CSV table of C-alpha atoms in Angstrom, one decimal:
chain,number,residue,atom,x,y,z
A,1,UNK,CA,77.4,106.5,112.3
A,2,UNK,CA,78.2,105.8,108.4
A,3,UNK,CA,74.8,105.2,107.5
A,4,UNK,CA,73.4,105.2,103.9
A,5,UNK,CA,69.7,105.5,102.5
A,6,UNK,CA,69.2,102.2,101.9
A,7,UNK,CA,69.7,101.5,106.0
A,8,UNK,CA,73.1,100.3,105.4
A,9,UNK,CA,75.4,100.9,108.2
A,10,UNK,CA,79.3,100.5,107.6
A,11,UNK,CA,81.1,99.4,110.4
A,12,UNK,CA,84.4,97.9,108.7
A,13,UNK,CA,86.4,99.8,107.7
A,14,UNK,CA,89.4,99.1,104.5
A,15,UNK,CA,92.4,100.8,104.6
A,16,UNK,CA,95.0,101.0,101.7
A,17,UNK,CA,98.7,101.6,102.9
A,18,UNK,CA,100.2,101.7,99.4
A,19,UNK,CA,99.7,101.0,95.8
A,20,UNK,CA,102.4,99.0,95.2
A,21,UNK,CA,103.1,95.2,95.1
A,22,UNK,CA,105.8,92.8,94.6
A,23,UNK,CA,103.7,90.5,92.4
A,24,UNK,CA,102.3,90.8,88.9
A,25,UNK,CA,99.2,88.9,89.3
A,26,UNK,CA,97.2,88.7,85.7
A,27,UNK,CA,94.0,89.0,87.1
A,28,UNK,CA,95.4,92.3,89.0
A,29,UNK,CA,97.7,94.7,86.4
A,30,UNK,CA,100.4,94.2,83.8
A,31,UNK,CA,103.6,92.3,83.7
A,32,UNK,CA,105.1,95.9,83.9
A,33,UNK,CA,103.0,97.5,87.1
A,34,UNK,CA,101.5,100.4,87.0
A,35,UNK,CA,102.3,104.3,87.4
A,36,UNK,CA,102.6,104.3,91.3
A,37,UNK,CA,101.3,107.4,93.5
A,38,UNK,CA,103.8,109.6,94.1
A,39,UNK,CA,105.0,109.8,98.1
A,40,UNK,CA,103.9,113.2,98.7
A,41,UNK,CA,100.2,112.2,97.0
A,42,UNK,CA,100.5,108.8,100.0
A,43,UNK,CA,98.5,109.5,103.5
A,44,UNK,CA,101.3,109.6,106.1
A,45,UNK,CA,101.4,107.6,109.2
A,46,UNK,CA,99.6,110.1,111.3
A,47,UNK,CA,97.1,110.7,108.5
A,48,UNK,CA,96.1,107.2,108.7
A,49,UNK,CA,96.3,106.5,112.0
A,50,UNK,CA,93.7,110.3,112.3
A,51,UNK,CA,91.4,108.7,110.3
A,52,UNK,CA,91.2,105.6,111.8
A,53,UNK,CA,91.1,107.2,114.9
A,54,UNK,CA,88.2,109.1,113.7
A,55,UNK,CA,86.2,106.0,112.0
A,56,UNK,CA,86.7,104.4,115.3
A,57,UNK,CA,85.6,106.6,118.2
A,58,UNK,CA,82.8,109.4,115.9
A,59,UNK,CA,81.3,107.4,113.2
A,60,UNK,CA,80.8,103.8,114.3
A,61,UNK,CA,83.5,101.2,113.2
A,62,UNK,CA,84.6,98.1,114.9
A,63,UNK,CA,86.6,96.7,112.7
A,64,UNK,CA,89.7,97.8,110.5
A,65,UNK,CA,90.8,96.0,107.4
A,66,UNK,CA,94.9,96.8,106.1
A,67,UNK,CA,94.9,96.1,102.5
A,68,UNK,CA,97.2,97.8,100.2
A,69,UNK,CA,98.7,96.8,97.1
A,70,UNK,CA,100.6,94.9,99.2
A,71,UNK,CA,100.2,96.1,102.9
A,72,UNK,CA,104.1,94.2,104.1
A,73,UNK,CA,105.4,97.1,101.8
A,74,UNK,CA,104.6,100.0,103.7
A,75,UNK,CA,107.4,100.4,106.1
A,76,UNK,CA,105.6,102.0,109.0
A,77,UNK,CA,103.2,99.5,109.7
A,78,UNK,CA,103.8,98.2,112.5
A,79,UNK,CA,103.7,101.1,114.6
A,80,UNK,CA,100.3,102.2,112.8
A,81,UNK,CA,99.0,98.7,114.0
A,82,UNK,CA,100.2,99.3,117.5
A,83,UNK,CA,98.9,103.1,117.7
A,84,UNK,CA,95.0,101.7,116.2
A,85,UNK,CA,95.2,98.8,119.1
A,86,UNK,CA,95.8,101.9,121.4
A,87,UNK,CA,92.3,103.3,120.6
A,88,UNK,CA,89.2,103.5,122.7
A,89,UNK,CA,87.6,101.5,121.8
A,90,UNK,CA,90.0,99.3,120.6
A,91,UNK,CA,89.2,97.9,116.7
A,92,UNK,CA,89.3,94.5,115.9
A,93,UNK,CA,92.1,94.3,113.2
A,94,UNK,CA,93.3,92.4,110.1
A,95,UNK,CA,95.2,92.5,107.2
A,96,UNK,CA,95.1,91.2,103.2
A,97,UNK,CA,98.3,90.5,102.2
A,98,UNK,CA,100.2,87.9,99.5
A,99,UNK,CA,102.0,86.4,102.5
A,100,UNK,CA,105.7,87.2,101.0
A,101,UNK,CA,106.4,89.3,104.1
A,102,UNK,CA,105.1,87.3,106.5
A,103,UNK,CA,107.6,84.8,107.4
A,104,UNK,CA,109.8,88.4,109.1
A,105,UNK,CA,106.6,90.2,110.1
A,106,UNK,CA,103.7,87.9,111.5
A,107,UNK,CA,105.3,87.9,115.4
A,108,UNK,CA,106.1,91.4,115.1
A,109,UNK,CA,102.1,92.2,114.1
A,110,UNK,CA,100.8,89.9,116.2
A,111,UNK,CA,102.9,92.1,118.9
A,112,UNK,CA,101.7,95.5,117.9
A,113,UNK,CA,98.0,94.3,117.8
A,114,UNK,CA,97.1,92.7,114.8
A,115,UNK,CA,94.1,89.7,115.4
A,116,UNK,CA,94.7,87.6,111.9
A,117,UNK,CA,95.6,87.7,108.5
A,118,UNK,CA,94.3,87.4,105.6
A,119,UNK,CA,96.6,85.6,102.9
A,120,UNK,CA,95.8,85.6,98.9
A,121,UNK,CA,97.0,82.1,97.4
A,122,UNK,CA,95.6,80.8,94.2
A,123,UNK,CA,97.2,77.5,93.5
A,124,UNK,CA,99.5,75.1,95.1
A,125,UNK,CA,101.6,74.8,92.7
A,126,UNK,CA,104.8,76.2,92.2
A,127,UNK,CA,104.7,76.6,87.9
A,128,UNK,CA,100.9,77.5,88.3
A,129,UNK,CA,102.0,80.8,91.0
A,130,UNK,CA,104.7,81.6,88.5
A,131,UNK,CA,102.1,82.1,85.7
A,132,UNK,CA,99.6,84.1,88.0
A,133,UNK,CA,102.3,86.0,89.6
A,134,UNK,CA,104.7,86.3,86.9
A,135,UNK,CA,107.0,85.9,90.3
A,136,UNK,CA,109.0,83.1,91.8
A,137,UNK,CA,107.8,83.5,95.3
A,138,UNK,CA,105.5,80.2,96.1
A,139,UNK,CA,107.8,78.5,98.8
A,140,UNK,CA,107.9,82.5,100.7
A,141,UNK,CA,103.8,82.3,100.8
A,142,UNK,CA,103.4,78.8,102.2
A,143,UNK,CA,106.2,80.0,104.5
A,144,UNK,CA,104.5,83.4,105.3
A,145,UNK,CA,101.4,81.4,106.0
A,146,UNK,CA,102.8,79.1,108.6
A,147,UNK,CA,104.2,81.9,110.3
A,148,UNK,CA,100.8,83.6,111.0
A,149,UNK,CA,99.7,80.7,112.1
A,150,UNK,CA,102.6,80.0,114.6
A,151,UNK,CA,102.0,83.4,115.7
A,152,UNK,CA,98.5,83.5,116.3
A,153,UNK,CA,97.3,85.6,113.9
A,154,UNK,CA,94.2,83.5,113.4
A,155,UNK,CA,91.9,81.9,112.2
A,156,UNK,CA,94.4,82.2,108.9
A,157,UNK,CA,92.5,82.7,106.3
A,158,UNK,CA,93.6,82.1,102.6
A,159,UNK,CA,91.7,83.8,99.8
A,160,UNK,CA,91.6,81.9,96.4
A,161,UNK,CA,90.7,82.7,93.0
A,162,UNK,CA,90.1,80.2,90.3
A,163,UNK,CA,90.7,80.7,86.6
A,164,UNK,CA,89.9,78.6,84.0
A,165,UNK,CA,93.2,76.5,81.9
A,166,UNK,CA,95.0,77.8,84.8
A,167,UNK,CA,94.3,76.5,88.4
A,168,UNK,CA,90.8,75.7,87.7
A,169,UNK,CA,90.7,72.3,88.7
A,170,UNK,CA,92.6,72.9,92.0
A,171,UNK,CA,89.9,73.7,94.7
A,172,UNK,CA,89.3,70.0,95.7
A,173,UNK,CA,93.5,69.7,96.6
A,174,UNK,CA,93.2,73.3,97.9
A,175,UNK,CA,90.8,72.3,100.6
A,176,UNK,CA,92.2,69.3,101.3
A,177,UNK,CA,95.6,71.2,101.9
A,178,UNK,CA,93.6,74.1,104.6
A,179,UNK,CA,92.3,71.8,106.4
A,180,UNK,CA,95.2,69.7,106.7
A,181,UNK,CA,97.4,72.9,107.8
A,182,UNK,CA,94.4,74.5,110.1
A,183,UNK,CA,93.5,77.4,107.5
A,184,UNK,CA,90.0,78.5,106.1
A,185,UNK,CA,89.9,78.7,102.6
A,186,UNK,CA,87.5,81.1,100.8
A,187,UNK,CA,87.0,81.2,97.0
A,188,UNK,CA,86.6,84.6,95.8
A,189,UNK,CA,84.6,85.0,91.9
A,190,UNK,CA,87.0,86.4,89.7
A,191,UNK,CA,85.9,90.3,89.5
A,192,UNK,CA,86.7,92.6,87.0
A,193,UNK,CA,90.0,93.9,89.2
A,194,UNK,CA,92.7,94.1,86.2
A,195,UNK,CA,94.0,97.4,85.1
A,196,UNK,CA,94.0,95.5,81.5
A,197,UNK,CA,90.5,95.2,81.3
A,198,UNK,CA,91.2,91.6,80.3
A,199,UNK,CA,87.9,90.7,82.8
A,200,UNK,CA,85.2,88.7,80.8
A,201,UNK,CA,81.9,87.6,82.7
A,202,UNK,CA,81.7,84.3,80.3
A,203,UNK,CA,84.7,83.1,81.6
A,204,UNK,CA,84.7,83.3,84.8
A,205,UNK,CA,84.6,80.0,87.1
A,206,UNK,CA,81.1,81.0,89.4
A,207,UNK,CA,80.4,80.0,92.5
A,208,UNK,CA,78.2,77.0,91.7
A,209,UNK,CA,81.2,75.4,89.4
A,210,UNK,CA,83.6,75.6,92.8
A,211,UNK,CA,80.7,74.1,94.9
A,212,UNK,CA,80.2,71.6,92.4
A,213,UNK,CA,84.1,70.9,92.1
A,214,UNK,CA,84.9,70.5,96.0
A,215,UNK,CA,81.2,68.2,96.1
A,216,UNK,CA,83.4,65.3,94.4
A,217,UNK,CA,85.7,64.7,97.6
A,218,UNK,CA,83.8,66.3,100.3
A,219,UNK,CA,80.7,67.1,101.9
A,220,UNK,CA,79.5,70.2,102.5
A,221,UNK,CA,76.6,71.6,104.5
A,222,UNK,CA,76.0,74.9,104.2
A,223,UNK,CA,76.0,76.8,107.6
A,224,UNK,CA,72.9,79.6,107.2
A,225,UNK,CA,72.3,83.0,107.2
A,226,UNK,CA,72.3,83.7,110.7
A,227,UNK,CA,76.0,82.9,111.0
A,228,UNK,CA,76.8,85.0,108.1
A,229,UNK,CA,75.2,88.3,109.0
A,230,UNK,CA,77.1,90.5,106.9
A,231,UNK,CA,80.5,88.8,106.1
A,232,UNK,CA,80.7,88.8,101.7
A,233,UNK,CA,81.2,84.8,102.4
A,234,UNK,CA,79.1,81.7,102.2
A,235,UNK,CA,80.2,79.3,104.3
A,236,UNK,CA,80.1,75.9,104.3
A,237,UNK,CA,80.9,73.1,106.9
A,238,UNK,CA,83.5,70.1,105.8
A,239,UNK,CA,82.7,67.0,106.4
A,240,UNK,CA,80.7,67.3,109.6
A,241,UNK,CA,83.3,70.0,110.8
A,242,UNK,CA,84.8,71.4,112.5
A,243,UNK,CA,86.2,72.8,109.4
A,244,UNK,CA,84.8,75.3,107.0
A,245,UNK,CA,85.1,76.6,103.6
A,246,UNK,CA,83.7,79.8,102.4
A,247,UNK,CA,82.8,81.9,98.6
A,248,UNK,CA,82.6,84.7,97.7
A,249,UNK,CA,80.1,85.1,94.4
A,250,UNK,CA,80.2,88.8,93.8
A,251,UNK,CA,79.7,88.5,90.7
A,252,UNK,CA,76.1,85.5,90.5
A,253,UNK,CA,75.5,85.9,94.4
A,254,UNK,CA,75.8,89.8,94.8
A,255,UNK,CA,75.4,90.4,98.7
A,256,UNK,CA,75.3,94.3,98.3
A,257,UNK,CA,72.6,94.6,100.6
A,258,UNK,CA,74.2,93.5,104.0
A,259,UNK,CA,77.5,95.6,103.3
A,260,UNK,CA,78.9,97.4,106.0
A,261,UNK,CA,82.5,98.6,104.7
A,262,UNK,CA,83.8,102.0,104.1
A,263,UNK,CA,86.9,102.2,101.8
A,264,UNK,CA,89.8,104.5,102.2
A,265,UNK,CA,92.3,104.2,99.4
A,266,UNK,CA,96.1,105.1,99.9
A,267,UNK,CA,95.8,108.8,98.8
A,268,UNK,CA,93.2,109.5,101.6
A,269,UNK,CA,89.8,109.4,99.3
A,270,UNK,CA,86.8,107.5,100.5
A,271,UNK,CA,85.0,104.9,98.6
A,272,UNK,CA,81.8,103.7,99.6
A,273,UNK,CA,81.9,100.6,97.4
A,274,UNK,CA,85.0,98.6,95.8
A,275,UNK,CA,83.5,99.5,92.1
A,276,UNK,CA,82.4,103.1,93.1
A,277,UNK,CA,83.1,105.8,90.0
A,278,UNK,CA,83.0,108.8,92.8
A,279,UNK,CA,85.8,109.7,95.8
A,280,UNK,CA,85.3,112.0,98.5
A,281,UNK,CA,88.7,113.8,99.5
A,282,UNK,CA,89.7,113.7,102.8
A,283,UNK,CA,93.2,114.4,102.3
A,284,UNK,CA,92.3,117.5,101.5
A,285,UNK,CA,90.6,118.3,104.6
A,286,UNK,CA,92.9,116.7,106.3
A,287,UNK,CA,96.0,118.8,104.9
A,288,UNK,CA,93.8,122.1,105.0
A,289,UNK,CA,93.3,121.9,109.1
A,290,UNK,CA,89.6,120.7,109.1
A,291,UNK,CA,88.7,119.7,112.5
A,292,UNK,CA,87.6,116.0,113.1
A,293,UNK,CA,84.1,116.5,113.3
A,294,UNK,CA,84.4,118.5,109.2
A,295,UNK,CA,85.9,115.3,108.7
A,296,UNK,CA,83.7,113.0,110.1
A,297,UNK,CA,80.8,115.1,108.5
A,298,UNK,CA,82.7,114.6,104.7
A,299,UNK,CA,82.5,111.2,105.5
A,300,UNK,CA,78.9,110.9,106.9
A,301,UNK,CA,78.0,112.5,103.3
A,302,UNK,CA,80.1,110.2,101.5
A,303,UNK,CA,78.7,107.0,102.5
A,304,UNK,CA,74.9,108.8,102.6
A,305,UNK,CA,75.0,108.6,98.8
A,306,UNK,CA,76.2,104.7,98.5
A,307,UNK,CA,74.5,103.0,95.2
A,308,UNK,CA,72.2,100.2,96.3
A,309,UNK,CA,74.7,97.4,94.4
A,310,UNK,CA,77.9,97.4,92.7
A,311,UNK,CA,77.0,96.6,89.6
A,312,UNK,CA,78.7,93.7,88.8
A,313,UNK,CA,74.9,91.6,88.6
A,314,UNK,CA,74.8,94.0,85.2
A,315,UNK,CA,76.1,92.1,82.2
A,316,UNK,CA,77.1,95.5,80.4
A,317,UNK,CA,79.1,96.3,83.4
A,318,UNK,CA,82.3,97.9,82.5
A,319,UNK,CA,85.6,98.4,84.8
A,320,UNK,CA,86.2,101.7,86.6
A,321,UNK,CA,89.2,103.6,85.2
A,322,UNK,CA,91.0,103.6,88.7
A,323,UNK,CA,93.4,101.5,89.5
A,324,UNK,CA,92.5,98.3,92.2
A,325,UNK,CA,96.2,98.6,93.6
A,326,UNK,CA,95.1,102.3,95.4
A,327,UNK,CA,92.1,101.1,96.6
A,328,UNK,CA,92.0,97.6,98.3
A,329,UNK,CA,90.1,94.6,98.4
């Protein structure tokens, strides 16, 4: 069990497959990218699938997150989907992605295992996405999305940040689009994620502005605690249902204290919170020939000494040096 000494228990677990991405989102890194991990310094396929393996049956998790950079990149994916779905017990999987990929992949995941998807689209507009993503690539998304969805990786969920002068005023026509196409939308606070450090707190669009914003077309009735449990989303019902829209405030709602995720990034370190400033290395043990109880034991001590929140509540908080692309969201 990945239990820490505020009673925390993680059962989720995010895995990074790669660094890299085929989008230059400005809320993310540079119009240039970033200094990628070298291959060598990159779990393999077995390491992953090891670790999974050993989150799954020795320490407690049920379900298993694939996040990347962009997770479509890594080549071997499919088959590390397809050997996690072999476990005992079998995780409940998903994966983050930009949806570019999806339109070739989604049957293919769907086929190897995978339960749903995860899709990160901030605008419905095809000038807007160019500006946020610096890439050309709209059309590919909405395309990537319907294929999910025709392949039953659902419920489909799109996750959607909001920027002010960009695509701030877009969350009414967003939710009017997801539930028109069948997907739940979540708003996600803009966090301080950009290798830039362009991040500031007093510009941010909060959760109360989005609730206010989608209030003058729909109604909304929030759904309670006991349906949330420990998911980083408030939910909403639309309109009387059956439709729902969720947010994300990690920045004014922190919900630190019903997390339950362990983090491994793409170079095999774990993180027991997104902003963490410490790593524990399990490559290493893993390339040294530790056994999978050493392993499991790193582990146990890594996510003993989780922080009781992120920070992020803190107005002087300040950006960890470490690139986002390695570690996930």
């Amino acid at each position: 069990m990945l239990i820490d000494t505020y009673g925390r228990v993680a059962t989720d677990l995010r895995v990074s497959l790669t660094d890299k991405c085929n989008l230059r989102c400005t809320y993310c890194m540079p119009e240039e990218g970033l200094q990628w991990l070298a291959k060598p310094d990159l779990l393999t396929d077995d390491e992953i699938v090891r670790l999974v393996r050993i989150a799954v049956t020795r320490l407690g998790v049920s379900d298993v997150r694939f996040t990347g950079g962009e997770p479509l990149l890594r080549p071997g994916l499919v088959g590390i989907v397809e050997r996690c779905a072999a476990l005992t017990p079998r995780p409940r999987m998903s994966l983050t992605t930009n949806g570019i990929g999806l339109r070739r992949t989604a049957a293919a995941l769907k086929a190897a295992g995978l339960d749903r998807v995860n899709v990160s689209l901030d605008t419905l507009r095809r000038d807007v996405f160019k500006t946020l993503t610096r890439r050309d690539r709209h059309q590919d998304v909405l395309d990537g999305l319907a294929a999910a969805r025709e392949a039953g990786l659902t419920p489909v969920k799109v996750n959607t940040v909001l920027m002010p002068g960009l695509n701030g005023d877009e969350a009414p026509e967003l939710l009017a689009w997801a539930v028109r196409n069948g997907y739940e939308l979540r708003f996600i606070e803009q966090m301080p994620l950009d290798a830039q450090h362009g991040w500031k707190r007093d510009g941010m669009i909060t959760a109360g502005d989005i609730l206010q914003s989608l209030s003058t077309r729909f109604t909304l009735t929030e759904e309670g605690g006991e349906e949330r449990g420990s998911a980083p989303a408030e939910r909403w019902i639309v309109d009387g249902g059956p439709h729902r829209v969720g947010v994300i405030a990690s920045v004014t709602r922190p919900f630190c204290s019903a997390c339950d995720r362990t983090r491994l990034t793409a170079d095999g370190q774990v993180r027991n919170c997104l902003f963490a400033r410490e790593e524990t290395d399990l490559r290493a043990a893993l390339r040294s020939d530790a056994g999978d109880e050493a392993v499991a034991t790193l582990w146990k001590l890594a996510m003993w000494g989780k922080k009781a929140g992120s920070g992020l509540d803190d107005p002087a908080f300040l950006q960890p040096d470490r690139p986002m692309s390695a570690i996930g969201g």
